[in-house]
Short mmCIF file of C-alpha atoms in Angstrom, two decimals:
data_model
loop_
_atom_site.label_atom_id
_atom_site.label_comp_id
_atom_site.label_asym_id
_atom_site.label_seq_id
_atom_site.Cartn_x
_atom_site.Cartn_y
_atom_site.Cartn_z
CA UNK A 10 -26.62 18.21 13.32
CA UNK A 11 -24.33 21.24 13.38
CA UNK A 12 -26.03 24.17 14.94
CA UNK A 13 -25.42 26.48 12.04
CA UNK A 14 -24.69 23.97 9.34
CA UNK A 15 -20.96 24.53 9.33
CA UNK A 16 -21.25 28.13 8.21
CA UNK A 17 -18.90 29.35 10.91
CA UNK A 18 -16.13 27.27 9.44
CA UNK A 19 -16.87 28.30 5.88
CA UNK A 20 -16.78 31.95 6.90
CA UNK A 21 -13.15 31.78 7.82
CA UNK A 22 -11.93 29.75 4.91
CA UNK A 23 -12.39 29.80 1.20
CA UNK A 24 -12.58 26.60 -0.70
CA UNK A 25 -10.97 26.87 -4.09
CA UNK A 26 -10.17 23.85 -6.21
CA UNK A 27 -9.77 21.57 -3.26
CA UNK A 28 -7.57 24.01 -1.37
CA UNK A 29 -8.76 25.59 1.85
CA UNK A 30 -7.27 29.03 2.19
CA UNK A 31 -7.26 31.23 5.18
CA UNK A 32 -7.85 34.84 4.34
CA UNK A 33 -5.70 36.51 6.94
CA UNK A 34 -3.14 38.95 5.65
CA UNK A 35 -0.94 39.46 8.66
CA UNK A 36 2.65 38.31 8.97
CA UNK A 37 2.00 35.01 10.59
CA UNK A 38 3.71 31.71 10.11
CA UNK A 39 2.14 30.18 7.03
CA UNK A 40 1.65 26.46 7.36
CA UNK A 41 0.81 24.05 4.59
CA UNK A 42 -1.11 21.19 6.20
CA UNK A 43 -1.44 17.95 4.25
CA UNK A 44 -3.84 15.19 5.29
CA UNK A 45 -6.24 12.99 3.36
CA UNK A 46 -8.61 12.80 6.33
CA UNK A 47 -11.24 15.51 6.43
CA UNK A 48 -11.62 15.17 10.19
CA UNK A 49 -7.89 15.54 10.76
CA UNK A 50 -7.61 18.48 8.39
CA UNK A 51 -10.28 20.31 10.33
CA UNK A 52 -8.55 19.61 13.62
CA UNK A 53 -5.06 20.54 12.48
CA UNK A 54 -6.39 23.67 10.87
CA UNK A 55 -7.96 24.74 14.17
CA UNK A 56 -4.86 23.85 16.14
CA UNK A 57 -2.75 25.95 13.79
CA UNK A 58 -5.12 28.91 13.81
CA UNK A 59 -5.19 28.91 17.58
CA UNK A 60 -1.40 28.98 17.41
CA UNK A 61 -1.67 32.15 15.32
CA UNK A 62 -0.76 30.61 12.01
CA UNK A 63 -2.05 31.13 8.57
CA UNK A 64 -3.17 27.75 7.23
CA UNK A 65 -3.52 26.22 3.82
CA UNK A 66 -4.94 22.71 4.11
CA UNK A 67 -4.74 20.28 1.21
CA UNK A 68 -5.81 16.68 0.94
CA UNK A 69 -2.85 15.05 -0.77
CA UNK A 70 0.87 15.18 -1.35
CA UNK A 71 0.19 15.87 -4.98
CA UNK A 72 -1.85 18.95 -4.17
CA UNK A 73 0.82 20.08 -1.76
CA UNK A 74 3.41 19.92 -4.52
CA UNK A 75 1.05 21.72 -6.87
CA UNK A 76 0.60 24.44 -4.30
CA UNK A 77 4.34 24.80 -3.94
CA UNK A 78 4.75 24.70 -7.69
CA UNK A 79 6.75 21.49 -7.62
CA UNK A 80 4.35 19.26 -9.48
CA UNK A 81 6.05 18.27 -12.72
CA UNK A 82 2.82 17.96 -14.58
CA UNK A 83 1.10 21.10 -13.47
CA UNK A 84 3.15 24.25 -13.28
CA UNK A 85 1.78 27.20 -11.39
CA UNK A 86 0.53 29.73 -13.86
CA UNK A 87 1.39 33.37 -13.42
CA UNK A 88 -2.25 34.28 -13.12
CA UNK A 89 -2.72 31.86 -10.24
CA UNK A 90 -3.86 33.88 -7.26
CA UNK A 91 -2.11 31.61 -4.80
CA UNK A 92 1.32 32.68 -5.99
CA UNK A 93 3.53 34.46 -3.53
CA UNK A 94 2.11 32.95 -0.36
CA UNK A 95 5.37 31.79 1.09
CA UNK A 96 5.15 28.58 3.05
CA UNK A 97 7.04 28.61 6.34
CA UNK A 98 6.26 25.10 7.49
CA UNK A 99 4.77 21.91 6.10
CA UNK A 100 2.86 19.53 8.35
CA UNK A 101 1.93 16.30 6.67
CA UNK A 102 0.30 13.02 7.50
CA UNK A 103 2.45 9.99 6.82
CA UNK A 104 -0.11 7.47 5.55
CA UNK A 105 -1.87 8.90 2.55
CA UNK A 106 -3.04 7.22 -0.64
CA UNK A 107 -0.97 8.08 -3.68
CA UNK A 108 1.96 9.95 -2.25
CA UNK A 109 2.91 9.27 1.35
CA UNK A 110 4.11 12.00 3.68
CA UNK A 111 7.56 10.49 3.45
CA UNK A 112 7.56 10.80 -0.33
CA UNK A 113 6.38 14.37 -0.03
CA UNK A 114 9.16 15.04 2.45
CA UNK A 115 11.72 13.68 0.03
CA UNK A 116 10.41 15.74 -2.84
CA UNK A 117 10.54 18.90 -0.76
CA UNK A 118 14.06 18.19 0.49
CA UNK A 119 15.23 17.41 -3.04
CA UNK A 120 14.01 20.76 -4.28
CA UNK A 121 16.49 23.60 -4.16
CA UNK A 122 13.70 26.12 -3.80
CA UNK A 123 11.93 24.48 -0.91
CA UNK A 124 14.37 22.27 0.97
CA UNK A 125 14.75 24.87 3.68
CA UNK A 126 11.11 24.61 4.62
CA UNK A 127 10.79 22.53 7.78
CA UNK A 128 8.60 19.49 7.29
CA UNK A 129 6.82 17.83 10.20
CA UNK A 130 5.38 14.35 9.84
CA UNK A 131 2.26 13.17 11.67
CA UNK A 132 1.41 9.52 12.08
CA UNK A 133 -0.89 7.39 14.17
CA UNK A 134 1.74 4.69 14.20
CA UNK A 135 4.76 5.14 16.42
CA UNK A 136 7.08 2.86 14.51
CA UNK A 137 10.69 3.61 15.36
CA UNK A 138 11.99 2.69 11.94
CA UNK A 139 9.51 5.03 10.36
CA UNK A 140 10.40 7.91 12.67
CA UNK A 141 14.10 7.34 12.06
CA UNK A 142 13.63 7.27 8.33
CA UNK A 143 11.74 10.54 8.37
CA UNK A 144 14.19 12.31 10.64
CA UNK A 145 17.10 11.07 8.55
CA UNK A 146 15.44 12.36 5.42
CA UNK A 147 15.37 15.78 7.06
CA UNK A 148 12.02 15.94 8.78
CA UNK A 149 11.92 18.62 11.43
CA UNK A 150 9.83 16.62 13.82
CA UNK A 151 7.52 13.66 14.08
CA UNK A 152 4.18 13.91 15.87
CA UNK A 153 2.25 10.87 16.95
CA UNK A 154 -1.47 11.28 16.33
CA UNK A 155 -3.88 12.29 17.68
CA UNK A 156 -2.31 15.72 17.49
CA UNK A 157 -2.60 17.92 20.53
CA UNK A 158 -2.31 21.66 20.92
CA UNK A 159 0.94 21.25 22.86
CA UNK A 160 2.48 19.44 19.87
CA UNK A 161 1.55 22.23 17.50
CA UNK A 162 2.63 24.98 19.87
CA UNK A 163 6.02 23.39 20.34
CA UNK A 164 6.59 23.14 16.62
CA UNK A 165 5.42 26.67 15.89
CA UNK A 166 7.58 27.99 18.71
CA UNK A 167 10.79 26.67 17.34
CA UNK A 168 9.81 27.28 13.73
CA UNK A 169 9.28 30.92 14.64
CA UNK A 170 12.62 31.01 16.41
CA UNK A 171 14.30 29.41 13.44
CA UNK A 172 12.68 31.88 11.06
CA UNK A 173 13.94 34.78 13.08
CA UNK A 174 17.45 33.42 13.29
CA UNK A 175 17.26 31.48 10.09
CA UNK A 176 18.91 33.43 7.32
CA UNK A 177 22.46 32.84 8.42
CA UNK A 178 22.13 29.15 9.10
CA UNK A 179 23.04 26.50 6.60
CA UNK A 180 20.81 23.93 5.02
CA UNK A 181 22.37 21.16 7.04
CA UNK A 182 20.71 22.63 10.09
CA UNK A 183 17.52 20.69 9.59
CA UNK A 184 19.37 17.46 9.23
CA UNK A 185 21.42 18.14 12.31
CA UNK A 186 18.30 18.91 14.31
CA UNK A 187 16.77 15.71 13.12
CA UNK A 188 19.83 13.90 14.30
CA UNK A 189 19.70 15.71 17.63
CA UNK A 190 16.18 14.52 18.13
CA UNK A 191 17.18 10.98 17.44
CA UNK A 192 19.96 11.22 19.97
CA UNK A 193 17.77 12.81 22.61
CA UNK A 194 15.15 10.18 22.15
CA UNK A 195 17.36 7.20 22.70
CA UNK A 196 16.92 5.57 26.03
CA UNK A 197 19.20 2.74 25.04
CA UNK A 198 22.11 2.44 22.70
CA UNK A 199 20.53 0.37 19.99
CA UNK A 200 19.97 2.46 16.91
CA UNK A 201 18.52 -0.33 14.85
CA UNK A 202 14.83 -0.89 14.50
CA UNK A 203 14.43 -3.12 17.48
CA UNK A 204 11.00 -3.14 19.08
CA UNK A 205 10.42 -0.18 21.35
CA UNK A 206 11.37 -1.13 24.85
CA UNK A 207 12.40 1.55 27.26
CA UNK A 208 12.30 4.73 25.29
CA UNK A 209 12.54 7.62 27.63
CA UNK A 210 12.15 11.29 27.08
CA UNK A 211 15.57 11.92 28.53
CA UNK A 212 17.57 14.62 26.91
CA UNK A 213 20.95 12.97 27.29
CA UNK A 214 22.59 11.91 24.07
CA UNK A 215 23.37 8.35 23.28
CA UNK A 216 27.00 7.36 23.60
CA UNK A 217 26.87 4.99 20.68
CA UNK A 218 25.73 7.40 18.02
CA UNK A 219 27.00 6.79 14.55
CA UNK A 220 26.25 10.26 13.32
CA UNK A 221 28.79 11.81 11.01
CA UNK A 222 28.23 15.52 11.39
CA UNK A 223 28.86 17.40 14.57
CA UNK A 224 25.78 18.06 16.55
CA UNK A 225 25.09 21.57 17.60
CA UNK A 226 23.59 22.18 21.00
CA UNK A 227 19.85 22.23 20.63
CA UNK A 228 17.79 25.17 21.72
CA UNK A 229 15.70 24.42 24.80
CA UNK A 230 12.46 24.03 22.92
CA UNK A 231 13.77 21.20 20.76
CA UNK A 232 14.52 19.17 23.86
CA UNK A 233 10.82 18.40 24.10
CA UNK A 234 11.47 15.41 21.95
CA UNK A 235 8.76 14.58 19.43
CA UNK A 236 9.02 11.06 20.52
CA UNK A 237 8.07 11.97 24.04
CA UNK A 238 4.72 11.38 22.51
CA UNK A 239 5.61 7.80 21.79
CA UNK A 240 3.13 6.00 23.92
CA UNK A 241 4.14 2.49 24.70
CA UNK A 242 0.57 1.50 25.36
CA UNK A 243 -0.65 2.63 21.99
CA UNK A 244 1.49 0.30 19.96
CA UNK A 245 -0.64 -2.04 17.94
CA UNK B 14 -35.87 21.27 34.24
CA UNK B 15 -34.10 24.45 35.23
CA UNK B 16 -30.78 25.68 33.91
CA UNK B 17 -28.67 24.51 36.81
CA UNK B 18 -30.18 21.05 36.62
CA UNK B 19 -29.53 20.92 32.88
CA UNK B 20 -25.93 21.94 33.38
CA UNK B 21 -25.47 19.35 36.08
CA UNK B 22 -27.03 16.72 33.87
CA UNK B 23 -24.62 17.60 31.09
CA UNK B 24 -21.58 17.38 33.32
CA UNK B 25 -22.73 14.03 34.70
CA UNK B 26 -23.46 12.71 31.25
CA UNK B 27 -20.13 13.81 29.89
CA UNK B 28 -18.30 12.33 32.87
CA UNK B 29 -20.02 9.02 32.37
CA UNK B 30 -18.94 8.92 28.74
CA UNK B 31 -15.34 9.16 29.87
CA UNK B 32 -15.73 6.70 32.70
CA UNK B 33 -17.34 4.13 30.48
CA UNK B 34 -14.59 4.47 27.92
CA UNK B 35 -16.70 5.90 25.15
CA UNK B 36 -14.61 9.05 25.01
CA UNK B 37 -10.98 9.71 25.81
CA UNK B 38 -8.80 12.76 26.45
CA UNK B 39 -8.70 13.68 22.78
CA UNK B 40 -12.34 14.73 23.02
CA UNK B 41 -11.36 17.03 25.87
CA UNK B 42 -8.67 18.46 23.59
CA UNK B 43 -11.27 19.26 20.97
CA UNK B 44 -13.49 20.95 23.51
CA UNK B 45 -10.60 23.11 24.62
CA UNK B 46 -10.23 24.33 21.04
CA UNK B 47 -13.74 25.71 21.04
CA UNK B 48 -14.38 29.29 22.10
CA UNK B 49 -16.85 32.15 21.61
CA UNK B 50 -15.43 32.80 18.14
CA UNK B 51 -15.66 29.14 17.18
CA UNK B 52 -18.63 27.93 19.21
CA UNK B 53 -19.50 25.07 16.89
CA UNK B 54 -16.09 23.57 16.41
CA UNK B 55 -16.75 20.31 18.24
CA UNK B 56 -20.12 19.77 16.61
CA UNK B 57 -18.58 20.41 13.21
CA UNK B 58 -15.69 18.01 13.69
CA UNK B 59 -17.97 15.34 15.09
CA UNK B 60 -20.35 15.79 12.16
CA UNK B 61 -17.47 15.22 9.78
CA UNK B 62 -16.60 12.13 11.77
CA UNK B 63 -20.16 10.83 11.44
CA UNK B 64 -20.19 11.37 7.67
CA UNK B 65 -16.77 9.83 7.24
CA UNK B 66 -17.57 6.82 9.43
CA UNK B 67 -20.84 6.06 7.74
CA UNK B 68 -19.20 6.15 4.36
CA UNK B 69 -16.41 3.85 5.52
CA UNK B 70 -18.75 1.41 7.25
CA UNK B 71 -20.82 1.18 4.07
CA UNK B 72 -17.74 0.52 2.01
CA UNK B 73 -16.54 -2.12 4.43
CA UNK B 74 -19.91 -3.87 4.33
CA UNK B 75 -19.81 -3.92 0.54
CA UNK B 76 -16.23 -5.14 0.54
CA UNK B 77 -17.14 -8.13 2.67
CA UNK B 78 -19.97 -9.06 0.33
CA UNK B 79 -17.69 -9.45 -2.65
CA UNK B 80 -16.71 -12.77 -4.17
CA UNK B 81 -13.09 -11.84 -3.87
CA UNK B 82 -12.40 -9.79 -0.79
CA UNK B 83 -9.86 -7.00 -1.10
CA UNK B 84 -8.32 -7.18 2.37
CA UNK B 85 -5.70 -4.61 1.59
CA UNK B 86 -8.25 -2.03 0.64
CA UNK B 87 -10.35 -2.91 3.67
CA UNK B 88 -7.33 -2.50 5.89
CA UNK B 89 -6.76 0.96 4.47
CA UNK B 90 -10.38 1.86 5.15
CA UNK B 91 -10.27 0.56 8.70
CA UNK B 92 -7.06 2.53 9.16
CA UNK B 93 -8.93 5.66 8.11
CA UNK B 94 -11.74 4.92 10.53
CA UNK B 95 -9.24 4.28 13.28
CA UNK B 96 -7.58 7.59 12.53
CA UNK B 97 -10.69 9.71 12.59
CA UNK B 98 -12.12 8.01 15.67
CA UNK B 99 -8.81 8.60 17.40
CA UNK B 100 -8.83 12.25 16.38
CA UNK B 101 -12.16 12.89 18.05
CA UNK B 102 -11.56 10.64 21.04
CA UNK B 103 -14.09 7.94 20.12
CA UNK B 104 -12.15 5.47 22.20
CA UNK B 105 -14.15 2.25 21.82
CA UNK B 106 -14.47 2.60 18.06
CA UNK B 107 -10.75 3.22 17.79
CA UNK B 108 -9.87 0.14 19.84
CA UNK B 109 -12.14 -2.06 17.77
CA UNK B 110 -10.50 -0.81 14.60
CA UNK B 111 -7.18 -2.09 15.87
CA UNK B 112 -8.64 -5.57 16.25
CA UNK B 113 -10.33 -5.24 12.88
CA UNK B 114 -7.04 -4.43 11.20
CA UNK B 115 -5.49 -7.57 12.65
CA UNK B 116 -8.22 -9.65 11.06
CA UNK B 117 -7.70 -7.87 7.75
CA UNK B 118 -4.03 -8.62 7.91
CA UNK B 119 -4.75 -12.26 8.70
CA UNK B 120 -7.32 -12.26 5.86
CA UNK B 121 -9.80 -13.76 8.26
CA UNK B 122 -13.27 -13.25 6.77
CA UNK B 123 -15.20 -14.45 9.81
CA UNK B 124 -13.16 -12.25 12.07
CA UNK B 125 -13.70 -9.27 9.80
CA UNK B 126 -17.43 -9.83 9.63
CA UNK B 127 -17.69 -10.09 13.38
CA UNK B 128 -15.55 -7.01 13.87
CA UNK B 129 -17.54 -4.99 11.39
CA UNK B 130 -20.70 -5.78 13.30
CA UNK B 131 -19.06 -4.73 16.55
CA UNK B 132 -17.72 -1.51 15.06
CA UNK B 133 -21.13 -0.66 13.61
CA UNK B 134 -22.67 -1.32 17.00
CA UNK B 135 -20.17 0.83 18.89
CA UNK B 136 -20.37 3.55 16.30
CA UNK B 137 -24.16 3.61 16.67
CA UNK B 138 -23.82 3.98 20.42
CA UNK B 139 -21.29 6.81 20.35
CA UNK B 140 -23.28 8.61 17.70
CA UNK B 141 -26.43 8.46 19.82
CA UNK B 142 -24.58 9.52 22.94
CA UNK B 143 -22.84 12.46 21.30
CA UNK B 144 -26.07 13.61 19.70
CA UNK B 145 -27.77 13.46 23.10
CA UNK B 146 -24.94 15.45 24.58
CA UNK B 147 -25.16 18.10 21.88
CA UNK B 148 -28.92 18.32 22.38
CA UNK B 149 -28.38 18.88 26.06
CA UNK B 150 -25.85 21.60 25.27
CA UNK B 151 -28.33 23.25 22.92
CA UNK B 152 -31.02 23.16 25.60
CA UNK B 153 -28.66 24.92 27.99
CA UNK B 154 -27.84 27.57 25.39
CA UNK B 155 -31.51 28.04 24.59
CA UNK B 156 -32.21 28.53 28.27
CA UNK B 157 -29.68 31.36 28.20
CA UNK B 158 -26.97 29.49 30.04
CA UNK B 159 -23.40 28.65 29.17
CA UNK B 160 -21.96 25.20 28.70
CA UNK B 161 -19.92 24.12 31.71
CA UNK B 162 -16.39 23.02 30.98
#
């Protein structure tokens, strides 16, 4: 079926122990992509490469933790050749067997070594309660599948900005941004998980927010709310 | 048929796939990710979709033959099929999966059986159509032409 039997793809990646590694050595944003679907992994990998990222694609939360060295059962050995590839961003599917993207998010945010890494959640289901939960847990952003190039570009843009400015910011930054997104998203005042009605992509904040911390002004790129992608017609 | 005719045929064929709801904008997305350095991207993703779908459809058939039907597992499998069909823009398959999931949730065996048949049918159609489209593209390339966007 494929014109050259998939060789083109294999040329640019190495498959080692279930990990797909890019072989580029330049100083690009290094993204760890997590998705149990082979089709989706291939697509997200391409989207990220086009956005000038280095990509490591794994098929489960467990493998993602192993890659980061957070798996309690398997510690990264010193001789492991994957050591030292710093991850700048994690993009993960929400619905995965075993460990969900949400559980992976929590594990990353609970880790002192990795909690600064922005985590983006992808899901085919635009459930408000789910999005809220992820943002509250510290997710950077929430993308509704199918993922488009514009989604990836937006995320890489502000991840790159954050990386450049990042060292002086505090760890609460991610949580604040998550809160900002929630505020920007709200078309109405109801913060509870009522069925989606008139969500707009307006950038005005909700007057009835119950957020504790002060919200910093968001950079222009974060005003493209992730939930702009919430399509009312795609609810199931 | 000469090159220009082939190219026109391809454009018409592709357009019809969108008009008839077989493909949606996500397929266009995938095409936009293809370039001279990655000329086989779409074919490769679609091939993965075919493999994945066939596996899932087989598993779903087996699941519905069991004495005790595991609806939860079936739902998870339909969810996977829905996801991959959505990722390549296989619109009709994706929509059917939504209905299928409702039947799984309702634990409605008859509904599931009917849906499975419909999904298999639609899958067969989109597979044939995409293969035809790829063949047409290959003919154009073989004739020394480029694939119109």
